[in-house]
mmCIF file of the N, C-alpha and C atoms, coordinates in Angstrom:
data_MODEL
# 
_entry.id   MODEL 
# 
loop_
_atom_site.group_PDB 
_atom_site.id 
_atom_site.type_symbol 
_atom_site.label_atom_id 
_atom_site.label_alt_id 
_atom_site.label_comp_id 
_atom_site.label_asym_id 
_atom_site.label_entity_id 
_atom_site.label_seq_id 
_atom_site.pdbx_PDB_ins_code 
_atom_site.Cartn_x 
_atom_site.Cartn_y 
_atom_site.Cartn_z 
_atom_site.occupancy 
_atom_site.B_iso_or_equiv 
_atom_site.pdbx_formal_charge 
_atom_site.auth_seq_id 
_atom_site.auth_comp_id 
_atom_site.auth_asym_id 
_atom_site.auth_atom_id 
_atom_site.pdbx_PDB_model_num 
ATOM 1   N N  . TRP A 1 1  ? -3.441  6.493  -2.915  1.00 0.00 ? 1  TRP A N  1 
ATOM 2   C CA . TRP A 1 1  ? -2.758  5.238  -2.758  1.00 0.00 ? 1  TRP A CA 1 
ATOM 3   C C  . TRP A 1 1  ? -1.394  5.508  -2.130  1.00 0.00 ? 1  TRP A C  1 
ATOM 4   N N  . SER A 1 2  ? -1.082  4.818  -1.074  1.00 0.00 ? 2  SER A N  1 
ATOM 5   C CA . SER A 1 2  ? 0.135   5.112  -0.308  1.00 0.00 ? 2  SER A CA 1 
ATOM 6   C C  . SER A 1 2  ? 1.429   4.852  -1.088  1.00 0.00 ? 2  SER A C  1 
ATOM 7   N N  . GLN A 1 3  ? 1.376   4.001  -2.086  1.00 0.00 ? 3  GLN A N  1 
ATOM 8   C CA . GLN A 1 3  ? 2.588   3.679  -2.837  1.00 0.00 ? 3  GLN A CA 1 
ATOM 9   C C  . GLN A 1 3  ? 2.795   4.588  -4.053  1.00 0.00 ? 3  GLN A C  1 
ATOM 10  N N  . SER A 1 4  ? 1.853   5.473  -4.314  1.00 0.00 ? 4  SER A N  1 
ATOM 11  C CA . SER A 1 4  ? 1.990   6.385  -5.460  1.00 0.00 ? 4  SER A CA 1 
ATOM 12  C C  . SER A 1 4  ? 2.981   7.497  -5.123  1.00 0.00 ? 4  SER A C  1 
ATOM 13  N N  . ALA A 1 5  ? 3.438   8.174  -6.151  1.00 0.00 ? 5  ALA A N  1 
ATOM 14  C CA . ALA A 1 5  ? 4.376   9.285  -5.931  1.00 0.00 ? 5  ALA A CA 1 
ATOM 15  C C  . ALA A 1 5  ? 3.749   10.363 -5.066  1.00 0.00 ? 5  ALA A C  1 
ATOM 16  N N  . ILE A 1 6  ? 2.498   10.719 -5.340  1.00 0.00 ? 6  ILE A N  1 
ATOM 17  C CA . ILE A 1 6  ? 1.851   11.757 -4.546  1.00 0.00 ? 6  ILE A CA 1 
ATOM 18  C C  . ILE A 1 6  ? 1.591   11.277 -3.120  1.00 0.00 ? 6  ILE A C  1 
ATOM 19  N N  . GLY A 1 7  ? 1.278   10.008 -2.961  1.00 0.00 ? 7  GLY A N  1 
ATOM 20  C CA . GLY A 1 7  ? 1.089   9.449  -1.622  1.00 0.00 ? 7  GLY A CA 1 
ATOM 21  C C  . GLY A 1 7  ? 2.359   9.520  -0.801  1.00 0.00 ? 7  GLY A C  1 
ATOM 22  N N  . GLN A 1 8  ? 3.472   9.221  -1.436  1.00 0.00 ? 8  GLN A N  1 
ATOM 23  C CA . GLN A 1 8  ? 4.760   9.291  -0.745  1.00 0.00 ? 8  GLN A CA 1 
ATOM 24  C C  . GLN A 1 8  ? 5.117   10.727 -0.403  1.00 0.00 ? 8  GLN A C  1 
ATOM 25  N N  . LEU A 1 9  ? 4.797   11.660 -1.298  1.00 0.00 ? 9  LEU A N  1 
ATOM 26  C CA . LEU A 1 9  ? 5.053   13.070 -1.035  1.00 0.00 ? 9  LEU A CA 1 
ATOM 27  C C  . LEU A 1 9  ? 4.212   13.543 0.162   1.00 0.00 ? 9  LEU A C  1 
ATOM 28  N N  . ILE A 1 10 ? 2.946   13.158 0.179   1.00 0.00 ? 10 ILE A N  1 
ATOM 29  C CA . ILE A 1 10 ? 2.057   13.535 1.281   1.00 0.00 ? 10 ILE A CA 1 
ATOM 30  C C  . ILE A 1 10 ? 2.568   12.979 2.601   1.00 0.00 ? 10 ILE A C  1 
ATOM 31  N N  . THR A 1 11 ? 3.024   11.743 2.581   1.00 0.00 ? 11 THR A N  1 
ATOM 32  C CA . THR A 1 11 ? 3.545   11.121 3.798   1.00 0.00 ? 11 THR A CA 1 
ATOM 33  C C  . THR A 1 11 ? 4.868   11.761 4.225   1.00 0.00 ? 11 THR A C  1 
ATOM 34  N N  . THR A 1 12 ? 5.774   11.948 3.282   1.00 0.00 ? 12 THR A N  1 
ATOM 35  C CA . THR A 1 12 ? 7.091   12.509 3.590   1.00 0.00 ? 12 THR A CA 1 
ATOM 36  C C  . THR A 1 12 ? 6.995   13.897 4.205   1.00 0.00 ? 12 THR A C  1 
ATOM 37  N N  . TYR A 1 13 ? 6.134   14.725 3.635   1.00 0.00 ? 13 TYR A N  1 
ATOM 38  C CA . TYR A 1 13 ? 6.039   16.113 4.087   1.00 0.00 ? 13 TYR A CA 1 
ATOM 39  C C  . TYR A 1 13 ? 4.867   16.363 5.044   1.00 0.00 ? 13 TYR A C  1 
ATOM 40  N N  . ASP A 1 14 ? 4.216   15.296 5.485   1.00 0.00 ? 14 ASP A N  1 
ATOM 41  C CA . ASP A 1 14 ? 3.101   15.379 6.438   1.00 0.00 ? 14 ASP A CA 1 
ATOM 42  C C  . ASP A 1 14 ? 2.070   16.408 5.977   1.00 0.00 ? 14 ASP A C  1 
ATOM 43  N N  . LEU A 1 15 ? 1.490   16.137 4.797   1.00 0.00 ? 15 LEU A N  1 
ATOM 44  C CA . LEU A 1 15 ? 0.559   17.064 4.179   1.00 0.00 ? 15 LEU A CA 1 
ATOM 45  C C  . LEU A 1 15 ? -0.901  16.651 4.309   1.00 0.00 ? 15 LEU A C  1 
ATOM 46  N N  . GLY A 1 16 ? -1.160  15.446 4.759   1.00 0.00 ? 16 GLY A N  1 
ATOM 47  C CA . GLY A 1 16 ? -2.547  15.004 4.869   1.00 0.00 ? 16 GLY A CA 1 
ATOM 48  C C  . GLY A 1 16 ? -2.656  13.502 4.967   1.00 0.00 ? 16 GLY A C  1 
ATOM 49  N N  . LEU A 1 17 ? -3.844  13.012 4.634   1.00 0.00 ? 17 LEU A N  1 
ATOM 50  C CA . LEU A 1 17 ? -4.142  11.584 4.705   1.00 0.00 ? 17 LEU A CA 1 
ATOM 51  C C  . LEU A 1 17 ? -3.728  10.871 3.422   1.00 0.00 ? 17 LEU A C  1 
ATOM 52  N N  . VAL A 1 18 ? -3.305  9.641  3.572   1.00 0.00 ? 18 VAL A N  1 
ATOM 53  C CA . VAL A 1 18 ? -3.054  8.768  2.434   1.00 0.00 ? 18 VAL A CA 1 
ATOM 54  C C  . VAL A 1 18 ? -3.788  7.467  2.715   1.00 0.00 ? 18 VAL A C  1 
ATOM 55  N N  . ILE A 1 19 ? -4.612  7.066  1.763   1.00 0.00 ? 19 ILE A N  1 
ATOM 56  C CA . ILE A 1 19 ? -5.361  5.821  1.927   1.00 0.00 ? 19 ILE A CA 1 
ATOM 57  C C  . ILE A 1 19 ? -5.056  4.897  0.760   1.00 0.00 ? 19 ILE A C  1 
ATOM 58  N N  . ASP A 1 20 ? -5.318  3.618  0.956   1.00 0.00 ? 20 ASP A N  1 
ATOM 59  C CA . ASP A 1 20 ? -5.142  2.639  -0.110  1.00 0.00 ? 20 ASP A CA 1 
ATOM 60  C C  . ASP A 1 20 ? -6.479  2.187  -0.687  1.00 0.00 ? 20 ASP A C  1 
ATOM 61  N N  . ASP A 1 21 ? -7.558  2.479  0.031   1.00 0.00 ? 21 ASP A N  1 
ATOM 62  C CA . ASP A 1 21 ? -8.880  2.043  -0.388  1.00 0.00 ? 21 ASP A CA 1 
ATOM 63  C C  . ASP A 1 21 ? -9.900  3.045  0.125   1.00 0.00 ? 21 ASP A C  1 
ATOM 64  N N  . LEU A 1 22 ? -10.892 3.372  -0.664  1.00 0.00 ? 22 LEU A N  1 
ATOM 65  C CA . LEU A 1 22 ? -11.896 4.347  -0.244  1.00 0.00 ? 22 LEU A CA 1 
ATOM 66  C C  . LEU A 1 22 ? -12.626 3.933  1.030   1.00 0.00 ? 22 LEU A C  1 
ATOM 67  N N  . SER A 1 23 ? -12.672 2.642  1.303   1.00 0.00 ? 23 SER A N  1 
ATOM 68  C CA . SER A 1 23 ? -13.338 2.183  2.521   1.00 0.00 ? 23 SER A CA 1 
ATOM 69  C C  . SER A 1 23 ? -12.599 2.662  3.780   1.00 0.00 ? 23 SER A C  1 
ATOM 70  N N  . GLU A 1 24 ? -11.358 3.071  3.662   1.00 0.00 ? 24 GLU A N  1 
ATOM 71  C CA . GLU A 1 24 ? -10.570 3.568  4.796   1.00 0.00 ? 24 GLU A CA 1 
ATOM 72  C C  . GLU A 1 24 ? -10.849 5.040  5.096   1.00 0.00 ? 24 GLU A C  1 
ATOM 73  N N  . LEU A 1 25 ? -11.430 5.746  4.139   1.00 0.00 ? 25 LEU A N  1 
ATOM 74  C CA . LEU A 1 25 ? -11.539 7.198  4.230   1.00 0.00 ? 25 LEU A CA 1 
ATOM 75  C C  . LEU A 1 25 ? -12.317 7.678  5.456   1.00 0.00 ? 25 LEU A C  1 
ATOM 76  N N  . ALA A 1 26 ? -13.495 7.159  5.695   1.00 0.00 ? 26 ALA A N  1 
ATOM 77  C CA . ALA A 1 26 ? -14.327 7.633  6.810   1.00 0.00 ? 26 ALA A CA 1 
ATOM 78  C C  . ALA A 1 26 ? -13.611 7.467  8.147   1.00 0.00 ? 26 ALA A C  1 
ATOM 79  N N  . ALA A 1 27 ? -12.995 6.329  8.358   1.00 0.00 ? 27 ALA A N  1 
ATOM 80  C CA . ALA A 1 27 ? -12.287 6.088  9.617   1.00 0.00 ? 27 ALA A CA 1 
ATOM 81  C C  . ALA A 1 27 ? -11.100 7.025  9.769   1.00 0.00 ? 27 ALA A C  1 
ATOM 82  N N  . GLN A 1 28 ? -10.364 7.226  8.694   1.00 0.00 ? 28 GLN A N  1 
ATOM 83  C CA . GLN A 1 28 ? -9.185  8.097  8.745   1.00 0.00 ? 28 GLN A CA 1 
ATOM 84  C C  . GLN A 1 28 ? -9.589  9.539  9.031   1.00 0.00 ? 28 GLN A C  1 
ATOM 85  N N  . VAL A 1 29 ? -10.596 10.026 8.315   1.00 0.00 ? 29 VAL A N  1 
ATOM 86  C CA . VAL A 1 29 ? -11.043 11.406 8.499   1.00 0.00 ? 29 VAL A CA 1 
ATOM 87  C C  . VAL A 1 29 ? -11.572 11.603 9.912   1.00 0.00 ? 29 VAL A C  1 
ATOM 88  N N  . GLY A 1 30 ? -12.219 10.602 10.444  1.00 0.00 ? 30 GLY A N  1 
ATOM 89  C CA . GLY A 1 30 ? -12.768 10.684 11.790  1.00 0.00 ? 30 GLY A CA 1 
ATOM 90  C C  . GLY A 1 30 ? -11.731 10.827 12.879  1.00 0.00 ? 30 GLY A C  1 
ATOM 91  N N  . HIS A 1 31 ? -10.487 10.496 12.579  1.00 0.00 ? 31 HIS A N  1 
ATOM 92  C CA . HIS A 1 31 ? -9.419  10.577 13.569  1.00 0.00 ? 31 HIS A CA 1 
ATOM 93  C C  . HIS A 1 31 ? -8.541  11.819 13.433  1.00 0.00 ? 31 HIS A C  1 
ATOM 94  N N  . VAL A 1 32 ? -8.865  12.670 12.480  1.00 0.00 ? 32 VAL A N  1 
ATOM 95  C CA . VAL A 1 32 ? -8.079  13.889 12.279  1.00 0.00 ? 32 VAL A CA 1 
ATOM 96  C C  . VAL A 1 32 ? -8.466  14.912 13.347  1.00 0.00 ? 32 VAL A C  1 
ATOM 97  N N  . THR A 1 33 ? -7.472  15.367 14.078  1.00 0.00 ? 33 THR A N  1 
ATOM 98  C CA . THR A 1 33 ? -7.719  16.375 15.113  1.00 0.00 ? 33 THR A CA 1 
ATOM 99  C C  . THR A 1 33 ? -7.550  17.774 14.504  1.00 0.00 ? 33 THR A C  1 
ATOM 100 N N  . PRO A 1 34 ? -8.124  18.774 15.139  1.00 0.00 ? 34 PRO A N  1 
ATOM 101 C CA . PRO A 1 34 ? -7.901  20.137 14.660  1.00 0.00 ? 34 PRO A CA 1 
ATOM 102 C C  . PRO A 1 34 ? -6.413  20.503 14.614  1.00 0.00 ? 34 PRO A C  1 
ATOM 103 N N  . ALA A 1 35 ? -5.651  20.044 15.598  1.00 0.00 ? 35 ALA A N  1 
ATOM 104 C CA . ALA A 1 35 ? -4.211  20.332 15.622  1.00 0.00 ? 35 ALA A CA 1 
ATOM 105 C C  . ALA A 1 35 ? -3.515  19.672 14.431  1.00 0.00 ? 35 ALA A C  1 
ATOM 106 N N  . GLN A 1 36 ? -3.900  18.441 14.103  1.00 0.00 ? 36 GLN A N  1 
ATOM 107 C CA . GLN A 1 36 ? -3.296  17.751 12.960  1.00 0.00 ? 36 GLN A CA 1 
ATOM 108 C C  . GLN A 1 36 ? -3.637  18.480 11.668  1.00 0.00 ? 36 GLN A C  1 
ATOM 109 N N  . TYR A 1 37 ? -4.881  18.912 11.559  1.00 0.00 ? 37 TYR A N  1 
ATOM 110 C CA . TYR A 1 37 ? -5.303  19.640 10.359  1.00 0.00 ? 37 TYR A CA 1 
ATOM 111 C C  . TYR A 1 37 ? -4.508  20.936 10.199  1.00 0.00 ? 37 TYR A C  1 
ATOM 112 N N  . ARG A 1 38 ? -4.297  21.653 11.302  1.00 0.00 ? 38 ARG A N  1 
ATOM 113 C CA . ARG A 1 38 ? -3.504  22.889 11.247  1.00 0.00 ? 38 ARG A CA 1 
ATOM 114 C C  . ARG A 1 38 ? -2.064  22.593 10.840  1.00 0.00 ? 38 ARG A C  1 
ATOM 115 N N  . THR A 1 39 ? -1.523  21.476 11.305  1.00 0.00 ? 39 THR A N  1 
ATOM 116 C CA . THR A 1 39 ? -0.174  21.068 10.915  1.00 0.00 ? 39 THR A CA 1 
ATOM 117 C C  . THR A 1 39 ? -0.112  20.833 9.412   1.00 0.00 ? 39 THR A C  1 
ATOM 118 N N  . TRP A 1 40 ? -1.097  20.127 8.883   1.00 0.00 ? 40 TRP A N  1 
ATOM 119 C CA . TRP A 1 40 ? -1.139  19.883 7.439   1.00 0.00 ? 40 TRP A CA 1 
ATOM 120 C C  . TRP A 1 40 ? -1.236  21.190 6.666   1.00 0.00 ? 40 TRP A C  1 
ATOM 121 N N  . GLN A 1 41 ? -2.046  22.114 7.161   1.00 0.00 ? 41 GLN A N  1 
ATOM 122 C CA . GLN A 1 41 ? -2.169  23.411 6.495   1.00 0.00 ? 41 GLN A CA 1 
ATOM 123 C C  . GLN A 1 41 ? -0.831  24.146 6.481   1.00 0.00 ? 41 GLN A C  1 
ATOM 124 N N  . ALA A 1 42 ? -0.132  24.140 7.600   1.00 0.00 ? 42 ALA A N  1 
ATOM 125 C CA . ALA A 1 42 ? 1.157   24.820 7.704   1.00 0.00 ? 42 ALA A CA 1 
ATOM 126 C C  . ALA A 1 42 ? 2.179   24.182 6.767   1.00 0.00 ? 42 ALA A C  1 
ATOM 127 N N  . HIS A 1 43 ? 2.225   22.864 6.747   1.00 0.00 ? 43 HIS A N  1 
ATOM 128 C CA . HIS A 1 43 ? 3.167   22.173 5.868   1.00 0.00 ? 43 HIS A CA 1 
ATOM 129 C C  . HIS A 1 43 ? 2.812   22.426 4.399   1.00 0.00 ? 43 HIS A C  1 
ATOM 130 N N  . GLY A 1 44 ? 1.537   22.441 4.090   1.00 0.00 ? 44 GLY A N  1 
ATOM 131 C CA . GLY A 1 44 ? 1.090   22.729 2.732   1.00 0.00 ? 44 GLY A CA 1 
ATOM 132 C C  . GLY A 1 44 ? 1.474   24.136 2.300   1.00 0.00 ? 44 GLY A C  1 
ATOM 133 N N  . ALA A 1 45 ? 1.407   25.077 3.243   1.00 0.00 ? 45 ALA A N  1 
ATOM 134 C CA . ALA A 1 45 ? 1.779   26.464 2.938   1.00 0.00 ? 45 ALA A CA 1 
ATOM 135 C C  . ALA A 1 45 ? 3.260   26.563 2.590   1.00 0.00 ? 45 ALA A C  1 
ATOM 136 N N  . VAL A 1 46 ? 4.088   25.796 3.272   1.00 0.00 ? 46 VAL A N  1 
ATOM 137 C CA . VAL A 1 46 ? 5.531   25.793 2.974   1.00 0.00 ? 46 VAL A CA 1 
ATOM 138 C C  . VAL A 1 46 ? 5.775   25.230 1.575   1.00 0.00 ? 46 VAL A C  1 
ATOM 139 N N  . ILE A 1 47 ? 5.121   24.120 1.255   1.00 0.00 ? 47 ILE A N  1 
ATOM 140 C CA . ILE A 1 47 ? 5.278   23.521 -0.075  1.00 0.00 ? 47 ILE A CA 1 
ATOM 141 C C  . ILE A 1 47 ? 4.803   24.508 -1.144  1.00 0.00 ? 47 ILE A C  1 
ATOM 142 N N  . ALA A 1 48 ? 3.659   25.148 -0.916  1.00 0.00 ? 48 ALA A N  1 
ATOM 143 C CA . ALA A 1 48 ? 3.118   26.118 -1.874  1.00 0.00 ? 48 ALA A CA 1 
ATOM 144 C C  . ALA A 1 48 ? 4.089   27.276 -2.090  1.00 0.00 ? 48 ALA A C  1 
ATOM 145 N N  . ASP A 1 49 ? 4.666   27.767 -1.016  1.00 0.00 ? 49 ASP A N  1 
ATOM 146 C CA . ASP A 1 49 ? 5.627   28.868 -1.124  1.00 0.00 ? 49 ASP A CA 1 
ATOM 147 C C  . ASP A 1 49 ? 6.863   28.432 -1.922  1.00 0.00 ? 49 ASP A C  1 
ATOM 148 N N  . ASN A 1 50 ? 7.345   27.226 -1.633  1.00 0.00 ? 50 ASN A N  1 
ATOM 149 C CA . ASN A 1 50 ? 8.496   26.700 -2.375  1.00 0.00 ? 50 ASN A CA 1 
ATOM 150 C C  . ASN A 1 50 ? 8.183   26.557 -3.858  1.00 0.00 ? 50 ASN A C  1 
ATOM 151 N N  . LEU A 1 51 ? 6.981   26.100 -4.185  1.00 0.00 ? 51 LEU A N  1 
ATOM 152 C CA . LEU A 1 51 ? 6.582   25.980 -5.587  1.00 0.00 ? 51 LEU A CA 1 
ATOM 153 C C  . LEU A 1 51 ? 6.513   27.343 -6.254  1.00 0.00 ? 51 LEU A C  1 
ATOM 154 N N  . ARG A 1 52 ? 5.913   28.312 -5.577  1.00 0.00 ? 52 ARG A N  1 
ATOM 155 C CA . ARG A 1 52 ? 5.790   29.662 -6.143  1.00 0.00 ? 52 ARG A CA 1 
ATOM 156 C C  . ARG A 1 52 ? 7.142   30.290 -6.438  1.00 0.00 ? 52 ARG A C  1 
ATOM 157 N N  . HIS A 1 53 ? 8.125   29.976 -5.604  1.00 0.00 ? 53 HIS A N  1 
ATOM 158 C CA . HIS A 1 53 ? 9.444   30.577 -5.751  1.00 0.00 ? 53 HIS A CA 1 
ATOM 159 C C  . HIS A 1 53 ? 10.426  29.695 -6.527  1.00 0.00 ? 53 HIS A C  1 
ATOM 160 N N  . GLY A 1 54 ? 9.945   28.602 -7.086  1.00 0.00 ? 54 GLY A N  1 
ATOM 161 C CA . GLY A 1 54 ? 10.782  27.762 -7.939  1.00 0.00 ? 54 GLY A CA 1 
ATOM 162 C C  . GLY A 1 54 ? 11.861  26.984 -7.218  1.00 0.00 ? 54 GLY A C  1 
ATOM 163 N N  . VAL A 1 55 ? 11.692  26.772 -5.927  1.00 0.00 ? 55 VAL A N  1 
ATOM 164 C CA . VAL A 1 55 ? 12.726  26.086 -5.141  1.00 0.00 ? 55 VAL A CA 1 
ATOM 165 C C  . VAL A 1 55 ? 13.007  24.690 -5.697  1.00 0.00 ? 55 VAL A C  1 
ATOM 166 N N  . TYR A 1 56 ? 11.968  23.947 -6.015  1.00 0.00 ? 56 TYR A N  1 
ATOM 167 C CA . TYR A 1 56 ? 12.173  22.568 -6.471  1.00 0.00 ? 56 TYR A CA 1 
ATOM 168 C C  . TYR A 1 56 ? 12.777  22.537 -7.874  1.00 0.00 ? 56 TYR A C  1 
ATOM 169 N N  . THR A 1 57 ? 12.371  23.455 -8.715  1.00 0.00 ? 57 THR A N  1 
ATOM 170 C CA . THR A 1 57 ? 12.950  23.543 -10.058 1.00 0.00 ? 57 THR A CA 1 
ATOM 171 C C  . THR A 1 57 ? 14.424  23.906 -9.977  1.00 0.00 ? 57 THR A C  1 
ATOM 172 N N  . LYS A 1 58 ? 14.752  24.893 -9.171  1.00 0.00 ? 58 LYS A N  1 
ATOM 173 C CA . LYS A 1 58 ? 16.150  25.312 -9.010  1.00 0.00 ? 58 LYS A CA 1 
ATOM 174 C C  . LYS A 1 58 ? 16.999  24.182 -8.437  1.00 0.00 ? 58 LYS A C  1 
ATOM 175 N N  . THR A 1 59 ? 16.463  23.490 -7.453  1.00 0.00 ? 59 THR A N  1 
ATOM 176 C CA . THR A 1 59 ? 17.202  22.375 -6.836  1.00 0.00 ? 59 THR A CA 1 
ATOM 177 C C  . THR A 1 59 ? 17.476  21.286 -7.872  1.00 0.00 ? 59 THR A C  1 
ATOM 178 N N  . THR A 1 60 ? 16.479  20.975 -8.667  1.00 0.00 ? 60 THR A N  1 
ATOM 179 C CA . THR A 1 60 ? 16.639  19.935 -9.693  1.00 0.00 ? 60 THR A CA 1 
ATOM 180 C C  . THR A 1 60 ? 17.634  20.359 -10.750 1.00 0.00 ? 60 THR A C  1 
ATOM 181 N N  . LEU A 1 61 ? 17.518  21.594 -11.219 1.00 0.00 ? 61 LEU A N  1 
ATOM 182 C CA . LEU A 1 61 ? 18.458  22.082 -12.242 1.00 0.00 ? 61 LEU A CA 1 
ATOM 183 C C  . LEU A 1 61 ? 19.881  22.138 -11.705 1.00 0.00 ? 61 LEU A C  1 
ATOM 184 N N  . ASN A 1 62 ? 20.048  22.546 -10.471 1.00 0.00 ? 62 ASN A N  1 
ATOM 185 C CA . ASN A 1 62 ? 21.391  22.555 -9.874  1.00 0.00 ? 62 ASN A CA 1 
ATOM 186 C C  . ASN A 1 62 ? 21.950  21.157 -9.764  1.00 0.00 ? 62 ASN A C  1 
ATOM 187 N N  . ALA A 1 63 ? 21.124  20.199 -9.389  1.00 0.00 ? 63 ALA A N  1 
ATOM 188 C CA . ALA A 1 63 ? 21.592  18.807 -9.279  1.00 0.00 ? 63 ALA A CA 1 
ATOM 189 C C  . ALA A 1 63 ? 21.999  18.270 -10.650 1.00 0.00 ? 63 ALA A C  1 
ATOM 190 N N  . LEU A 1 64 ? 21.253  18.628 -11.675 1.00 0.00 ? 64 LEU A N  1 
ATOM 191 C CA . LEU A 1 64 ? 21.578  18.162 -13.028 1.00 0.00 ? 64 LEU A CA 1 
ATOM 192 C C  . LEU A 1 64 ? 22.859  18.804 -13.547 1.00 0.00 ? 64 LEU A C  1 
ATOM 193 N N  . ALA A 1 65 ? 23.113  20.024 -13.140 1.00 0.00 ? 65 ALA A N  1 
ATOM 194 C CA . ALA A 1 65 ? 24.295  20.741 -13.616 1.00 0.00 ? 65 ALA A CA 1 
ATOM 195 C C  . ALA A 1 65 ? 25.579  20.246 -12.963 1.00 0.00 ? 65 ALA A C  1 
ATOM 196 N N  . HIS A 1 66 ? 25.480  19.582 -11.845 1.00 0.00 ? 66 HIS A N  1 
ATOM 197 C CA . HIS A 1 66 ? 26.691  19.154 -11.129 1.00 0.00 ? 66 HIS A CA 1 
ATOM 198 C C  . HIS A 1 66 ? 26.870  17.685 -11.204 1.00 0.00 ? 66 HIS A C  1 
# 
């Protein structure tokens, strides 16, 4: 769902498709190019690396401390 927190995260960081209804899925998937898919993979790898290294936790804790 595009208005959910995860939907907004996916849209903000260009991580993949966001749909509001399952009936949209086939059409959306049909328009994904190999280049777009590779972009999503690359962006996902950055997010995964940041999670592994605690970047988001550190950023949040620093913001709370100041």
